[in-house]
Amino acid sequence: MPRGKAMVWFGVLAVLCLLVGAAAVRFRRAYRRLVDAPVTPRPQHEELSLYEVAFLHGQGWRVVLTALSAMMLGGRLTAYGKEVTITDPVPRDEVEADVIKVIGLAPRRRVWDRMHRLGESASVDAVGDRLAGQGLVGSPTRCRAADAAFTNLLVWLWCTVVFALVAAVFAALGDRAALIALAVAVPALAGGFLAQRHSEKWDPGVTEAGRRAMVPDRNRDGDRLVPRTNDALSSYDVRCLERVVYDGVLTGSLDRLHDALIAPPETWDDPPGLGGL
């Protein structure tokens, strides 16, 4: 067996085993941080905040919609066409501070491109992590860390699978070094796949306790109650905000914001027909 060829096989194998091992350790740590996170049950009569209700009903995206809607209903944000403008740069809470930071004070177009970033901002994650600490949802930050670690582990596992397949081909052709590398790669693969066996067991969504907390209180007219807002709103605007918080629907006073947040359909130019028509 040529020494140079053996060094290539074992060198690649050593690198892959180290990467798979490191990725497996990272994933297991992220998974344990997620499932072993301490939970303190929420006091039975403690009211949910506006953003907590929004998160329970629609995760971070709903929190951002709620903040934008509340700012518009409070006269601190305007929307015309596809342009959103923040008219009051003073935030009333941490979520609004992130909204102002990401959107900026100048008239902003294509706000829909920034919604994902807002939905994973520190202030929105704090809302979700607070609810997770009370056992109502899965922690958004811990779930994303577990997702990232799991994806990294899968990448290196499949790289090792490809290496093992190549080694199997060379081993079948009589390459002894490839046979030895294959024999070592198989246990490494087994250990890696064993490490990710819990990959489907975490859920960033609402728990059973969270679903019980989602049942809204209602007023005498049967309308769902909206927690306290930063601005004094008319009864009509409160109903508009209610649809946002509970249903994710922007209507009434929020029609213009709805239009500004919807990305236009992709344009497609019809190619010319025969004869260049």
Coordinates of C-alpha atoms in Angstrom, one line a residue:
M1 CA 0.0 0.0 0.0
P2 CA 1.6 3.3 -1.1
R3 CA 2.2 5.5 2.0
G4 CA 1.1 8.6 0.2
K5 CA -2.3 7.2 -0.8
A6 CA -2.9 5.9 2.7
M7 CA -2.1 9.3 4.2
V8 CA -4.7 10.9 1.9
W9 CA -7.4 8.5 3.0
F10 CA -6.6 8.8 6.7
G11 CA -6.1 12.6 6.5
V12 CA -9.5 13.2 5.0
L13 CA -11.1 10.7 7.4
A14 CA -9.5 12.4 10.4
V15 CA -10.7 15.8 9.4
L16 CA -14.3 14.5 8.8
C17 CA -14.3 12.6 12.1
L18 CA -13.2 15.7 14.0
L19 CA -15.8 17.8 12.2
V20 CA -18.6 15.3 12.8
G21 CA -17.6 15.0 16.5
A22 CA -17.5 18.7 17.0
A23 CA -20.8 19.2 15.3
A24 CA -22.4 16.4 17.4
V25 CA -21.1 17.9 20.6
R26 CA -22.4 21.3 19.6
F27 CA -25.8 19.9 18.7
R28 CA -26.1 17.8 21.9
R29 CA -25.3 20.9 24.0
A30 CA -27.8 23.0 22.1
Y31 CA -30.4 20.3 22.5
R32 CA -29.8 19.9 26.3
R33 CA -29.9 23.7 26.8
L34 CA -33.3 23.6 25.1
V35 CA -34.9 20.7 26.8
D36 CA -33.3 21.4 30.2
A37 CA -34.2 25.1 30.4
P38 CA -35.8 25.9 33.7
V39 CA -39.5 26.6 33.7
T40 CA -41.4 28.7 36.3
P41 CA -45.1 28.4 35.8
R42 CA -46.8 31.7 35.2
P43 CA -49.0 33.0 38.1
Q44 CA -52.6 32.1 37.3
H45 CA -54.0 35.6 37.4
E46 CA -51.1 37.4 35.9
E47 CA -52.3 39.2 32.7
L48 CA -50.4 38.8 29.4
S49 CA -48.9 41.9 27.8
L50 CA -49.9 43.0 24.3
Y51 CA -46.7 41.5 22.8
E52 CA -47.1 38.3 24.7
V53 CA -50.6 37.7 23.4
A54 CA -49.3 38.5 19.9
F55 CA -46.4 36.0 20.3
L56 CA -48.7 33.2 21.5
H57 CA -50.9 33.7 18.4
G58 CA -48.2 34.2 15.8
Q59 CA -44.7 34.1 17.0
G60 CA -42.2 36.9 16.3
W61 CA -43.8 38.0 13.0
R62 CA -47.1 38.8 14.9
V63 CA -45.2 40.8 17.5
V64 CA -43.7 43.0 14.7
L65 CA -47.1 43.4 13.0
T66 CA -48.6 44.4 16.4
A67 CA -45.8 47.0 17.1
L68 CA -46.1 48.5 13.6
S69 CA -49.9 48.6 13.9
A70 CA -49.9 50.1 17.3
M71 CA -47.5 52.8 16.2
M72 CA -49.7 53.6 13.2
L73 CA -52.9 53.7 15.2
G74 CA -51.1 56.0 17.7
G75 CA -50.2 58.4 15.0
R76 CA -46.4 57.7 15.2
L77 CA -46.1 55.9 11.8
T78 CA -47.6 56.5 8.4
A79 CA -47.9 54.4 5.3
Y80 CA -48.6 55.5 1.7
G81 CA -48.3 53.2 -1.2
K82 CA -45.3 51.0 -0.5
E83 CA -43.6 53.5 1.7
V84 CA -43.6 53.5 5.5
T85 CA -42.4 56.5 7.6
I86 CA -41.8 56.7 11.3
T87 CA -43.0 60.1 12.4
D88 CA -42.1 59.9 16.1
P89 CA -38.6 58.6 16.7
V90 CA -39.1 58.1 20.5
P91 CA -39.8 54.4 21.2
R92 CA -42.3 53.5 23.9
D93 CA -40.8 50.0 24.5
E94 CA -37.9 47.8 23.4
V95 CA -39.8 46.3 20.5
E96 CA -40.6 49.8 19.1
A97 CA -36.9 50.7 19.6
D98 CA -35.9 47.8 17.3
V99 CA -38.6 48.7 14.8
I100 CA -37.2 52.3 14.6
K101 CA -33.6 51.0 14.4
V102 CA -34.3 48.6 11.6
I103 CA -36.7 50.8 9.5
G104 CA -35.0 54.1 10.2
L105 CA -36.4 57.6 10.3
A106 CA -36.4 58.3 6.6
P107 CA -39.3 57.1 4.4
R108 CA -38.7 53.4 3.9
R109 CA -39.8 51.3 1.0
R110 CA -39.6 47.5 0.8
V111 CA -40.3 47.1 4.5
W112 CA -41.3 43.5 3.8
D113 CA -37.6 42.7 3.2
R114 CA -36.9 43.7 6.9
M115 CA -39.7 41.8 8.6
H116 CA -37.7 38.6 9.1
R117 CA -34.9 40.6 10.7
L118 CA -37.4 42.3 13.0
G119 CA -39.0 39.0 13.8
E120 CA -35.7 37.7 15.2
S121 CA -34.6 41.0 16.9
A122 CA -33.4 40.9 20.5
S123 CA -36.5 42.5 21.9
V124 CA -38.9 40.1 20.1
D125 CA -36.8 37.1 21.2
A126 CA -37.0 38.4 24.7
V127 CA -40.8 38.2 24.6
G128 CA -40.6 34.6 23.3
D129 CA -37.9 33.6 25.8
R130 CA -39.9 35.1 28.7
L131 CA -42.9 33.0 27.6
A132 CA -40.7 30.0 27.2
G133 CA -39.4 30.5 30.8
Q134 CA -43.0 30.1 31.9
G135 CA -43.6 27.0 29.8
L136 CA -46.0 28.6 27.3
V137 CA -43.8 28.3 24.1
G138 CA -40.6 26.9 22.9
S139 CA -37.7 29.3 23.3
P140 CA -37.0 31.1 20.0
T141 CA -33.3 31.6 20.7
R142 CA -32.7 28.1 21.9
C143 CA -34.7 26.6 19.1
R144 CA -32.8 28.5 16.5
A145 CA -29.5 27.5 18.1
A146 CA -30.6 23.9 18.0
D147 CA -31.7 24.2 14.4
A148 CA -28.4 25.7 13.4
A149 CA -26.4 23.1 15.2
F150 CA -28.5 20.3 13.7
T151 CA -28.0 21.7 10.2
N152 CA -24.3 21.9 10.7
L153 CA -24.2 18.3 12.0
L154 CA -26.2 17.0 9.0
V155 CA -23.8 18.8 6.5
W156 CA -20.8 17.0 7.9
L157 CA -22.6 13.7 8.3
W158 CA -23.5 13.7 4.6
C159 CA -20.0 14.7 3.7
T160 CA -18.8 11.7 5.6
V161 CA -21.5 9.5 3.8
V162 CA -20.1 10.6 0.5
F163 CA -16.5 9.8 1.7
A164 CA -17.7 6.4 2.9
L165 CA -19.3 5.7 -0.5
V166 CA -16.1 6.7 -2.3
A167 CA -14.1 4.6 0.1
A168 CA -16.4 1.6 -0.5
V169 CA -15.8 1.9 -4.3
F170 CA -12.0 1.9 -3.9
A171 CA -12.2 -0.9 -1.3
A172 CA -14.1 -3.0 -3.8
L173 CA -11.3 -2.3 -6.3
G174 CA -8.8 -3.7 -3.8
D175 CA -7.5 -0.6 -2.1
R176 CA -6.7 -1.7 1.4
A177 CA -6.3 1.9 2.8
A178 CA -9.8 2.7 1.5
L179 CA -11.1 -0.4 3.3
I180 CA -9.6 0.6 6.6
A181 CA -10.9 4.1 6.2
L182 CA -14.4 2.8 5.4
A183 CA -14.2 0.6 8.6
V184 CA -13.5 3.7 10.6
A185 CA -16.0 5.9 8.9
V186 CA -19.0 3.7 9.6
P187 CA -18.8 4.0 13.4
A188 CA -18.2 7.7 13.0
L189 CA -21.4 7.9 10.9
A190 CA -23.3 5.8 13.4
G191 CA -22.3 8.1 16.3
G192 CA -23.2 11.2 14.4
F193 CA -26.6 9.9 13.4
L194 CA -27.2 8.7 17.0
A195 CA -26.4 12.2 18.2
Q196 CA -29.1 13.8 16.1
R197 CA -31.8 11.2 17.0
H198 CA -33.8 13.8 19.0
S199 CA -33.9 16.3 16.1
E200 CA -37.7 16.1 15.7
K201 CA -38.5 16.4 19.4
W202 CA -38.3 20.2 19.9
D203 CA -41.1 22.5 19.0
P204 CA -40.8 26.3 18.9
G205 CA -44.6 26.6 18.9
V206 CA -47.1 26.9 21.7
T207 CA -47.3 24.3 24.5
E208 CA -50.4 22.9 26.0
A209 CA -50.2 25.5 28.8
G210 CA -49.7 28.2 26.2
R211 CA -52.9 27.1 24.3
R212 CA -54.8 27.5 27.6
A213 CA -53.4 30.9 28.0
M214 CA -54.4 31.8 24.4
V215 CA -58.1 31.7 25.2
P216 CA -59.0 35.4 25.2
D217 CA -61.0 37.3 27.8
R218 CA -64.0 39.0 26.3
N219 CA -66.0 42.2 27.2
R220 CA -69.7 42.4 27.6
D221 CA -70.2 42.7 23.8
G222 CA -68.2 39.5 23.2
D223 CA -65.2 41.3 21.7
R224 CA -61.8 39.9 22.6
L225 CA -59.9 42.1 25.0
V226 CA -56.7 43.8 24.0
P227 CA -54.0 44.4 26.6
R228 CA -52.9 47.9 27.5
T229 CA -51.2 49.8 24.6
N230 CA -48.7 52.6 24.6
D231 CA -51.2 55.1 23.2
A232 CA -54.8 55.9 24.0
L233 CA -56.8 54.4 21.1
S234 CA -60.4 54.8 20.0
S235 CA -62.7 51.9 20.4
Y236 CA -62.6 51.4 16.6
D237 CA -58.8 51.4 16.5
V238 CA -58.8 48.9 19.4
R239 CA -60.9 46.6 17.4
C240 CA -58.5 47.0 14.4
L241 CA -55.6 46.1 16.7
E242 CA -57.5 43.2 18.1
R243 CA -57.6 41.6 14.6
V244 CA -53.9 42.1 14.3
V245 CA -53.0 40.6 17.6
Y246 CA -55.3 37.6 17.4
D247 CA -55.7 36.9 13.7
G248 CA -52.8 38.7 12.0
V249 CA -55.2 40.7 9.8
L250 CA -54.7 44.4 9.1
T251 CA -58.0 46.0 8.3
G252 CA -59.9 49.3 8.8
S253 CA -57.4 52.0 9.9
L254 CA -54.6 49.7 9.0
D255 CA -55.4 49.1 5.3
R256 CA -52.6 51.3 4.2
L257 CA -50.1 49.6 6.4
H258 CA -51.3 46.2 5.0
D259 CA -50.7 47.5 1.5
A260 CA -47.2 48.8 2.4
L261 CA -46.1 45.5 3.9
I262 CA -47.2 43.2 1.1
A263 CA -44.5 42.5 -1.4
P264 CA -45.6 43.0 -5.0
P265 CA -45.8 39.9 -7.2
E266 CA -42.7 39.2 -9.2
T267 CA -43.0 40.7 -12.7
W268 CA -42.4 38.4 -15.6
D269 CA -41.8 39.7 -19.1
D270 CA -43.6 37.6 -21.7
P271 CA -40.9 36.7 -24.2
P272 CA -41.6 37.7 -27.8
G273 CA -43.5 35.3 -29.9
L274 CA -42.5 34.0 -33.3
G275 CA -41.4 36.8 -35.5
G276 CA -40.4 39.0 -32.6
L277 CA -43.9 40.2 -31.9

